[in-house]
Short mmCIF file of C-alpha atoms in Angstrom, two decimals:
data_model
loop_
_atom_site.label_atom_id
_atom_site.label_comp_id
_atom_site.label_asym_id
_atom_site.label_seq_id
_atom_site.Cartn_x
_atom_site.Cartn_y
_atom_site.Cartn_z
CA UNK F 12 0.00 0.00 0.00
CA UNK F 13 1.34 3.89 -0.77
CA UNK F 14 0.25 7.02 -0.64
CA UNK F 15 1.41 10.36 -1.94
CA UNK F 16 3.38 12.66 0.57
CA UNK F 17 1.15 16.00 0.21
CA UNK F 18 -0.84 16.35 3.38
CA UNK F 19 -4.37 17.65 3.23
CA UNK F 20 -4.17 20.75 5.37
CA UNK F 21 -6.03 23.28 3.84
CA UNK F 22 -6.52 21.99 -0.05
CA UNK F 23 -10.54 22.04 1.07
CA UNK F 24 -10.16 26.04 0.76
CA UNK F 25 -8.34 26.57 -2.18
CA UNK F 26 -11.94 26.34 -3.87
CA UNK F 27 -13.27 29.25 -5.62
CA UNK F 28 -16.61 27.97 -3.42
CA UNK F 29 -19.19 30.32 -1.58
CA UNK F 30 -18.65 31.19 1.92
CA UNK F 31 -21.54 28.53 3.23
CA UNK F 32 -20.23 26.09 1.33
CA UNK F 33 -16.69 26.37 2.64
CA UNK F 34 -18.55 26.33 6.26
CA UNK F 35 -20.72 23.09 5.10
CA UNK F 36 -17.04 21.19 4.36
CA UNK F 37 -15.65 23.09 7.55
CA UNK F 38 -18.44 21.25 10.05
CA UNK F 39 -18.35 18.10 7.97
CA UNK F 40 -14.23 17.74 8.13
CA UNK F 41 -14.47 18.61 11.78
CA UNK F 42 -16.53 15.57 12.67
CA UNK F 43 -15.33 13.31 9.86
CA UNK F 44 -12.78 11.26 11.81
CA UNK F 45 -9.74 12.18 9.45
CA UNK F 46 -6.80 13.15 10.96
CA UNK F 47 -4.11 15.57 9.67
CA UNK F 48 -1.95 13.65 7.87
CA UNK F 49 -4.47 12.44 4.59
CA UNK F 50 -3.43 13.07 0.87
CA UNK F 51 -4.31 14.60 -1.50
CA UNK F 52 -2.75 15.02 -4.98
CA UNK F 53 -0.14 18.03 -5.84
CA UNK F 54 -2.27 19.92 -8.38
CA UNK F 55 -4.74 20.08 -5.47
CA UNK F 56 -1.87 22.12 -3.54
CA UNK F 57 -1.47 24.73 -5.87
CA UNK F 58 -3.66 28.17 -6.18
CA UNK F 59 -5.82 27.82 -8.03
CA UNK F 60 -5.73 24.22 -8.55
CA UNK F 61 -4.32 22.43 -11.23
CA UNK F 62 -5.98 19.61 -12.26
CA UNK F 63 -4.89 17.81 -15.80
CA UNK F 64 -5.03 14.49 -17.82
CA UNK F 65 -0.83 14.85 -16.99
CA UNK F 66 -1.57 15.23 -13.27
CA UNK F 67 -3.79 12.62 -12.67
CA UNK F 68 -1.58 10.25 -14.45
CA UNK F 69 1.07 11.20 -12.53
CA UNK F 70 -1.12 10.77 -9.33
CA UNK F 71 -1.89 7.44 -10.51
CA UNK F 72 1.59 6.25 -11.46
CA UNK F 73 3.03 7.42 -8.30
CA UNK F 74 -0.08 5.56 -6.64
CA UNK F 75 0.25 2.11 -8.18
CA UNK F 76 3.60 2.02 -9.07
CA UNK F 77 4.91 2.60 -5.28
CA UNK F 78 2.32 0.53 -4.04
CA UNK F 79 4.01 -2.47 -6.88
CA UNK F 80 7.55 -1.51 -6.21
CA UNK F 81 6.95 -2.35 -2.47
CA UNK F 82 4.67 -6.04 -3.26
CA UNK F 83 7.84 -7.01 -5.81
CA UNK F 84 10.66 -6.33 -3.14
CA UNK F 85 9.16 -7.98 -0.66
CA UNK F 86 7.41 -10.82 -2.41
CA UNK F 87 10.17 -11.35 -4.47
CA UNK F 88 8.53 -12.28 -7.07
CA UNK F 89 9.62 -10.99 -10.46
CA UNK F 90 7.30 -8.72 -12.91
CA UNK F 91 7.68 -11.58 -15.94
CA UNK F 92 6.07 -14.23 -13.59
CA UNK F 93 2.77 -12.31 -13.29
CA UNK F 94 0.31 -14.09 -15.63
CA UNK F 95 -2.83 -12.37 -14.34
CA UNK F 96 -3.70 -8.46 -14.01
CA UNK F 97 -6.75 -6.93 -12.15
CA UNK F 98 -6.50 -3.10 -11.61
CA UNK F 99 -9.75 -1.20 -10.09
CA UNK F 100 -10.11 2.75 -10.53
CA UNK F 101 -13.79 3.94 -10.36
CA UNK F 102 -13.47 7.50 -11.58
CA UNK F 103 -10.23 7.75 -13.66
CA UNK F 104 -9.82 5.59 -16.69
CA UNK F 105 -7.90 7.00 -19.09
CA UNK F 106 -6.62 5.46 -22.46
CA UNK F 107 -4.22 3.68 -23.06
CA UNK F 108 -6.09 1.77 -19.56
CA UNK F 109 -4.43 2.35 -16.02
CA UNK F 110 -3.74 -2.04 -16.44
CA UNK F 111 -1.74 -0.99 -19.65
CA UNK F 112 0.59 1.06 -17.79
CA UNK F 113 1.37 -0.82 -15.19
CA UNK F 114 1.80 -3.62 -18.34
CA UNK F 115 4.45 -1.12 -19.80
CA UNK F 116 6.43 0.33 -16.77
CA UNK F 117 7.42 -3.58 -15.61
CA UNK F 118 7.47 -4.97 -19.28
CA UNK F 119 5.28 -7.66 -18.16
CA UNK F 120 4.73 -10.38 -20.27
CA UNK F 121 3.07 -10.60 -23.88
CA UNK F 122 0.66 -13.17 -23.34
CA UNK F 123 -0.52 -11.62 -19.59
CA UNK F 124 -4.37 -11.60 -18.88
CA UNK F 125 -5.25 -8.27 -18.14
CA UNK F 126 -8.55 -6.46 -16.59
CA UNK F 127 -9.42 -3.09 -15.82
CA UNK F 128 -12.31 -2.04 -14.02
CA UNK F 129 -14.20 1.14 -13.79
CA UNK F 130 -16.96 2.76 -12.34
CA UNK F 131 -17.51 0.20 -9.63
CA UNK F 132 -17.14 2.22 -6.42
CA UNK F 133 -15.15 1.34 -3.20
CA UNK F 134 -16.47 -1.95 -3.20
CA UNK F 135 -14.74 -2.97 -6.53
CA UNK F 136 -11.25 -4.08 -4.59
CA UNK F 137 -13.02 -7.25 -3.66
CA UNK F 138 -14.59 -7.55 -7.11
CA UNK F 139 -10.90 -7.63 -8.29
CA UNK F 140 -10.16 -10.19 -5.98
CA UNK F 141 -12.91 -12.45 -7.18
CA UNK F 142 -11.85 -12.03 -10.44
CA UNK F 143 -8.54 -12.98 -9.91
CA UNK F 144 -10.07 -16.08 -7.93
CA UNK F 145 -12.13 -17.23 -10.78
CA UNK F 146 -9.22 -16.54 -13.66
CA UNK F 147 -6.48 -18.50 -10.96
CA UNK F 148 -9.05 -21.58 -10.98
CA UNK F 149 -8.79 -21.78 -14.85
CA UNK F 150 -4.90 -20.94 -15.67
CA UNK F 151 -3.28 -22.99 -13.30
CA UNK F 152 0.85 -22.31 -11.76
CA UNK F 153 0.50 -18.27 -12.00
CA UNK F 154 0.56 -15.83 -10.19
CA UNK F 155 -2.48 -12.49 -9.93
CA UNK F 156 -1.91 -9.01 -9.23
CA UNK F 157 -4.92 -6.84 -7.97
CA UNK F 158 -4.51 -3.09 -7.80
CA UNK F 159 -6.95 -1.24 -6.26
CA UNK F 160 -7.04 2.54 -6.12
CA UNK F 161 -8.90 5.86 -6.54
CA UNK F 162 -7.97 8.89 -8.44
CA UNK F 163 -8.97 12.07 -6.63
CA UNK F 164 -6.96 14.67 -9.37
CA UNK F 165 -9.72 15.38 -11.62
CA UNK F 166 -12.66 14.64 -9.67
CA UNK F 167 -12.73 17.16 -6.92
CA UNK F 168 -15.64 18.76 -6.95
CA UNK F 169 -15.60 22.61 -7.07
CA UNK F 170 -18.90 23.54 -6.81
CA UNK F 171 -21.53 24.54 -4.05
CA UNK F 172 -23.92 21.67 -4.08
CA UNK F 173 -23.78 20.04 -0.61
CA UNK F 174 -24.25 16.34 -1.86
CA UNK F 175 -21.66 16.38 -3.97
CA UNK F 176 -19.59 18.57 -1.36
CA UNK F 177 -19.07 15.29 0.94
CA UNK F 178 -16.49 13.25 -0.93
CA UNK F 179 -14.59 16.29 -0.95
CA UNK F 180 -13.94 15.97 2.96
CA UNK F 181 -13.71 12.22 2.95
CA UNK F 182 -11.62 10.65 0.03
CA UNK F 183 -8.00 10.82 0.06
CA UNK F 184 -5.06 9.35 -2.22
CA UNK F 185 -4.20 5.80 -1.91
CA UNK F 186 -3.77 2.27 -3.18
CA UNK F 187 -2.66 -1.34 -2.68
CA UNK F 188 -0.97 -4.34 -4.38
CA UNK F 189 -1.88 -7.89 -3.57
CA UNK F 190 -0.44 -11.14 -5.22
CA UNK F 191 -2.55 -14.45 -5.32
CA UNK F 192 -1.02 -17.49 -6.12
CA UNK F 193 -2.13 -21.04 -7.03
CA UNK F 194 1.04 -22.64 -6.90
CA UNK F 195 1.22 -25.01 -4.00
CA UNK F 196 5.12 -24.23 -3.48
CA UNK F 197 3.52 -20.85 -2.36
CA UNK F 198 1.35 -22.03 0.57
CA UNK F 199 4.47 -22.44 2.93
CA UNK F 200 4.99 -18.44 2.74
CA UNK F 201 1.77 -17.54 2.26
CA UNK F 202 -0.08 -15.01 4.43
CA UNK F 203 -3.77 -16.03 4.05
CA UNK F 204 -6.03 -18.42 2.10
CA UNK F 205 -9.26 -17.26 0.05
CA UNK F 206 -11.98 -18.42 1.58
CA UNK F 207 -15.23 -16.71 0.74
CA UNK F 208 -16.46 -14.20 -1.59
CA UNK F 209 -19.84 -12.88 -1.06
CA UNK F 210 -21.15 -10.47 -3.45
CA UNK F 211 -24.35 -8.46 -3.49
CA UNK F 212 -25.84 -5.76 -6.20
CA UNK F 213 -28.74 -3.73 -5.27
CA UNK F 214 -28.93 -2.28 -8.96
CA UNK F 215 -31.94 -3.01 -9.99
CA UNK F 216 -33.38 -0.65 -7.40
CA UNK F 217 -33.68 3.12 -8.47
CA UNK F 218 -32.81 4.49 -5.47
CA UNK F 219 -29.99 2.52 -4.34
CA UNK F 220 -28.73 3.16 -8.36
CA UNK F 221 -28.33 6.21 -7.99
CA UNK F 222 -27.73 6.80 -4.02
CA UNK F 223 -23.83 7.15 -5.43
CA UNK F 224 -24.02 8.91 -8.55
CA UNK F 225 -21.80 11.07 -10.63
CA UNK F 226 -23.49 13.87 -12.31
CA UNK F 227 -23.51 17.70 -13.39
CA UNK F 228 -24.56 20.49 -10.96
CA UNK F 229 -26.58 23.60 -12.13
CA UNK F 230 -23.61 25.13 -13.02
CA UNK F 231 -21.96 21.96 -14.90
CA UNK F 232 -19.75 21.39 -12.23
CA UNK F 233 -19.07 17.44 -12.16
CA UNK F 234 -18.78 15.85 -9.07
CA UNK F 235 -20.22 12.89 -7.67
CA UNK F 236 -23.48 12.90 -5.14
CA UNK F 237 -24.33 11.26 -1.96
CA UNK F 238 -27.87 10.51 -1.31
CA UNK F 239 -29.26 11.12 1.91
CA UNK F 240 -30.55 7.47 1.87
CA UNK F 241 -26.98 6.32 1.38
CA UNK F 242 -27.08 4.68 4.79
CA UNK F 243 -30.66 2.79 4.51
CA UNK F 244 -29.50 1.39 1.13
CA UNK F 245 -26.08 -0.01 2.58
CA UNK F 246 -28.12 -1.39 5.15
CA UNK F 247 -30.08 -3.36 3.28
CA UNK F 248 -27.65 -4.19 1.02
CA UNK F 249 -25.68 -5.55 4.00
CA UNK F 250 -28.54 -7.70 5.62
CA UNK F 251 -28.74 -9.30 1.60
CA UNK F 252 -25.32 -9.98 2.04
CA UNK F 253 -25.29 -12.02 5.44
CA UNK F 254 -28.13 -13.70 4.52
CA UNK F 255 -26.00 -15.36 2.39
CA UNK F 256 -22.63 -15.27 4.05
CA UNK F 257 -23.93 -16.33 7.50
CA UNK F 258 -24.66 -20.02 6.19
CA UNK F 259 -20.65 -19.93 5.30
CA UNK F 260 -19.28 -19.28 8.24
CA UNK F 261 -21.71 -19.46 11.36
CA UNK F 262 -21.91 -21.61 13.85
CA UNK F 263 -24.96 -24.03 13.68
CA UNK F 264 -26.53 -22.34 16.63
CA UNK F 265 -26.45 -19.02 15.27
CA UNK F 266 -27.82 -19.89 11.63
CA UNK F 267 -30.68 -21.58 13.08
CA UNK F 268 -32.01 -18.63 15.26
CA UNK F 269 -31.38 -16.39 12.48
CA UNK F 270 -33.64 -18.44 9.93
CA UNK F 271 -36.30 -18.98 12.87
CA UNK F 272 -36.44 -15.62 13.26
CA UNK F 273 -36.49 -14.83 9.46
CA UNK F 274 -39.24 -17.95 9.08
CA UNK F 275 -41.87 -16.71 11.80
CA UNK F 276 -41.21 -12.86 10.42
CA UNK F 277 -42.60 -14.28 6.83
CA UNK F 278 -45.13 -16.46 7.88
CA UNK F 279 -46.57 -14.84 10.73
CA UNK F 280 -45.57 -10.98 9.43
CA UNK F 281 -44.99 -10.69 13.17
CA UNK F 282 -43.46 -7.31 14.51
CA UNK F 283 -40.04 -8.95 15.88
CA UNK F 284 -36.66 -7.77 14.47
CA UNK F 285 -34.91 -9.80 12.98
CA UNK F 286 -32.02 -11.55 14.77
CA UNK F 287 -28.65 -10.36 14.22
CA UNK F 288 -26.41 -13.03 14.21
CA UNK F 289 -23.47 -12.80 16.82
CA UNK F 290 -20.48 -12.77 13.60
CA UNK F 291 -17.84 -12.33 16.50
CA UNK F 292 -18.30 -16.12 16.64
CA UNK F 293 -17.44 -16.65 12.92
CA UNK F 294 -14.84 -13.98 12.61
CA UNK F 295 -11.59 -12.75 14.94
CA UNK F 296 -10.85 -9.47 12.71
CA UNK F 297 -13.05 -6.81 11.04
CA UNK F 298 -12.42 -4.55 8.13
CA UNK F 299 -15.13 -2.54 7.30
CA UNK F 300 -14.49 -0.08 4.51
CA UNK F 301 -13.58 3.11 5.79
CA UNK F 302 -16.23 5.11 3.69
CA UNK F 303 -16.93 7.90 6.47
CA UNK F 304 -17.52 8.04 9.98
CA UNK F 305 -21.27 7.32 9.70
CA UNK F 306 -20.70 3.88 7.67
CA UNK F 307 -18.35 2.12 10.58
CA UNK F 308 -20.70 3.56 13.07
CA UNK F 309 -23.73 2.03 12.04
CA UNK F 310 -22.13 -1.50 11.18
CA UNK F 311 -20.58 -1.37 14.54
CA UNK F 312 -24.38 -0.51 16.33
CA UNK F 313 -26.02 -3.47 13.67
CA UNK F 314 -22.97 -5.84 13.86
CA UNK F 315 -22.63 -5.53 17.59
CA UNK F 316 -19.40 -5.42 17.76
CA UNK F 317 -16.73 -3.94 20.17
CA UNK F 318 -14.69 -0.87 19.82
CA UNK F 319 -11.40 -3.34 19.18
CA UNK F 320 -13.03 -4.63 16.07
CA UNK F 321 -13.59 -1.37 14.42
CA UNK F 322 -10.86 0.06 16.05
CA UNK F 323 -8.99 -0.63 12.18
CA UNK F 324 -11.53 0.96 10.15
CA UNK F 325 -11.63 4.14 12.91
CA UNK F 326 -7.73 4.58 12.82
CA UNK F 327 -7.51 3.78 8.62
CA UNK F 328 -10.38 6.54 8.45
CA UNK F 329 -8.09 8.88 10.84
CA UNK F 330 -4.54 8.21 9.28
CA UNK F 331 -5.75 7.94 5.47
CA UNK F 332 -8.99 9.12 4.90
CA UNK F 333 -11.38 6.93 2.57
CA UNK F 334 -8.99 5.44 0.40
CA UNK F 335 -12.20 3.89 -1.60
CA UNK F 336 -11.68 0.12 -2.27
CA UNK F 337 -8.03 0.29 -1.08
CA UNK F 338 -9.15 1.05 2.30
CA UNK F 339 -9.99 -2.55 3.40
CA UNK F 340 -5.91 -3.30 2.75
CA UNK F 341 -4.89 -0.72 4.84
CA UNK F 342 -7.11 -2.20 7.75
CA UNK F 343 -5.58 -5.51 7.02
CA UNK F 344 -2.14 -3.67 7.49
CA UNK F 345 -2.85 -2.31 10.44
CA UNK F 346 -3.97 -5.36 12.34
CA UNK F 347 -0.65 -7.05 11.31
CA UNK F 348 1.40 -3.81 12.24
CA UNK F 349 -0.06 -4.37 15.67
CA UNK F 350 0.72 -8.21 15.92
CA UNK F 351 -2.52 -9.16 16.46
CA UNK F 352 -2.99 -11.92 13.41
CA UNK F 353 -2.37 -15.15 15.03
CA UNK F 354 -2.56 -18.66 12.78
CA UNK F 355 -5.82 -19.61 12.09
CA UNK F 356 -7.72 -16.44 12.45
CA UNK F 357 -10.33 -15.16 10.41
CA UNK F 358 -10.33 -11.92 8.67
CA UNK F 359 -14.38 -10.57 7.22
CA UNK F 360 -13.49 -8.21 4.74
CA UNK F 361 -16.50 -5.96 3.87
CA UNK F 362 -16.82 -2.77 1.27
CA UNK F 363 -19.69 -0.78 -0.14
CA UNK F 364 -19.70 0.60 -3.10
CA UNK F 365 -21.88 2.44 -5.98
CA UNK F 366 -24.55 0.70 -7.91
CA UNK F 367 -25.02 0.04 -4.91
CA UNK F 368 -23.02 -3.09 -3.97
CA UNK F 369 -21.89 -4.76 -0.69
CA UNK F 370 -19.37 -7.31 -1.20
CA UNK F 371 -17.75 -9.47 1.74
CA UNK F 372 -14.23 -11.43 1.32
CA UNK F 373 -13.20 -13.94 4.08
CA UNK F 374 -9.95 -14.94 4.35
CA UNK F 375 -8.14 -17.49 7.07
CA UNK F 376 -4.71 -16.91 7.99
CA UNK F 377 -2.01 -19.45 7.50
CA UNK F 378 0.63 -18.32 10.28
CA UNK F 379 0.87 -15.63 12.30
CA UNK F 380 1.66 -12.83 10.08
CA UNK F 381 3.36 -10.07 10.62
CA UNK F 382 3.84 -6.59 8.76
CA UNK F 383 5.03 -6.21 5.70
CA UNK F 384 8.25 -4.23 5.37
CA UNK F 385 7.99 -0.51 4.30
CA UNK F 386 4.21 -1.34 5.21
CA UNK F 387 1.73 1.78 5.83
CA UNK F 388 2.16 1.96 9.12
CA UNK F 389 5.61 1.69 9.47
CA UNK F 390 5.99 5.01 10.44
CA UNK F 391 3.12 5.46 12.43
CA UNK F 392 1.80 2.48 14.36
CA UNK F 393 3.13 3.43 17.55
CA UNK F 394 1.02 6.46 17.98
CA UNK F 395 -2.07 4.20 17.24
CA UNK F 396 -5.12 3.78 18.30
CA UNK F 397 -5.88 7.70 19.04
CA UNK F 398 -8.74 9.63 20.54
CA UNK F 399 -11.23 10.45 17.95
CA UNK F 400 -13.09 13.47 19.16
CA UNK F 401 -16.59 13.87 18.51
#
């Protein structure tokens, strides 16, 4: 995982914006969670901005190429052994594709199957990953690389609309690199084992559609807007999405007082909530996407979990802002930073995204693992957890 070295500081005024709007993003970054140290991209630091087709390349370059740099040296793995390419950008996706690049900077190899996906949200780094599963089960003795990142260089929004004002506070610069293997030479160095994928699309509902939606103010400024029902829709999306993962991984006792539960609500249409399974019995880490504030709230309330199992998503949120689908890697990173993956344990991965979608990876680890070298945290885990003020 990298990030660029420009801090946020005060980029959120350098907007020719009204005075309430600056006061909107003012209240919002106050009680966002994000710390002081986020990125954001250099043509963001400059006044006016700057933002370019040449600047966001070189935001993304920087991005994924550090982030690669990093997964070779430590993997050692060499670029020419890579025989499977996934690379997720929602909002930038520029031609030749951001896959090509990273194709051309390490020479990888002629014959390399290569995917690029766009437009899929902060949910799309576990899309990737279920690519890569389904292409590793076919072409057997290779090796997959998944990207994830976002590109926030041409897609801050500069205008006054207070929907579309919100992303602006909340997404920073960032990405990861993950290898998959298949080879069975790998398993003995191996951090985790696949497990699960659990997808869910809520697309075929209007609202949740367009609950994330990029679009054209009044004024033709192009940003991206947040519903006000964002939350509702991710909840339901979520409860589709343990409906089905729960029979995966819960216990026996815990599956059959959800279904009661779920039976007598049909049947009867009696006014009981539904039970919420106890998922602390099925999983020892948590890494909910670190979309805002509001998101790990709520899954923490509906989840019922403890403080220490959001306390990832909380201090990914503080150190790097929403990262989008990257985010979810960072968490990962900071459990390991903090020595707390032990052999055996399992890791829910979970990530919303537009369109809508709420897609869940579990993985099992295979040792205890511990951080990466030149890892996100390296820097910084010592000063972790912190206070987040309300």
């Amino acid at each position: 995982m990298t990030s660029l070295s420009d801090e946020a500081g005060p980029t959120i005024f350098h907007s020719p914006q009204n005075p309430p709007s600056l006061e909107f993003q003012r209240k919002i970054l106050e009680r966002s969670g994000l710390g002081e140290e986020t990125y954001v991209p250099k043509a963001m630091h400059n006044i006016p901005p700057t933002p370019s087709m040449a600047a966001a390349r070189e935001e993304a370059e920087e991005v994924m190429f550090g982030a690669l740099d990093i997964l070779f040296h430590n993997t050692n793995v060499k670029p020419k052994d890579i025989g499977i390419l996934v690379v997720n950008c929602s909002l930038f996706n520029p031609t030749p594709s951001l896959s090509a690049m990273i194709v051309n900077k390490y020479k990888l190899r002629g014959n390399i199957r290569s995917f690029n996906l766009g437009g899929m949200g902060c949910s799309a780094g576990v899309i990737a990953v279920d690519l890569a599963k389904d292409m590793l089960q076919v072409h057997r003795n290779t090796y997959a690389v998944v990207v994830s990142t976002e590109n926030i260089t041409q897609n801050w929004y500069f205008g006054n609309k207070k929907s579309m004002l919100i992303p602006n506070c909340l997404f920073r610069v960032g990405g990861s690199a993950v290898l998959l293997s298949n080879k069975s030479k790998d398993r003995r160095r191996a951090k985790y084992k696949l497990i699960h994928v659990v997808r869910t699309h809520r697309g075929a509902d209007d609202k949740a559609f367009r609950c994330v939606y990029q679009e054209q103010d009044d004024a033709g400024k192009t940003g991206v807007s947040l519903s006000k029902d964002l939350m509702a829709i991710a909840g339901g999306a979520l409860k589709t999405n343990i409906t089905t993962l729960g029979p995966l991984v819960l216990p026996i006792s815990e599956q059959l007082l959800f279904f009661t539960t779920l039976v007598v609500k049909k049947l009867f249409n009696a006014g009981i909530k539904p039970y919420i399974p106890d998922f602390k019995l099925a999983f020892d880490h948590f890494c909910i996407h670190a979309g805002g504030r509001a998101v790990i709230d709520e899954l923490e309330k509906n989840l019922q979990l403890l403080p220490i199992h959001v306390e990832a998503s909380r201090m990914t949120l503080h150190r790097f802002g929403n990262t989008s689908s990257s985010s979810i890697w960072y968490e990962l990173a900071y459990i390991e930073a903090k020595g707390r993956m032990r052999k055996r344990n399992r890791v829910w991965q979970i990530a919303f995204g537009s369109g809508f979608k709420c897609n869940s990876a579990v993985w099992e680890a295979l040792r205890n693992v511990k951080s990466s070298s030149n890892g996100p945290w390296e820097d910084c885990i010592d000063r972790y957890p912190v206070k987040i003020t309300t």
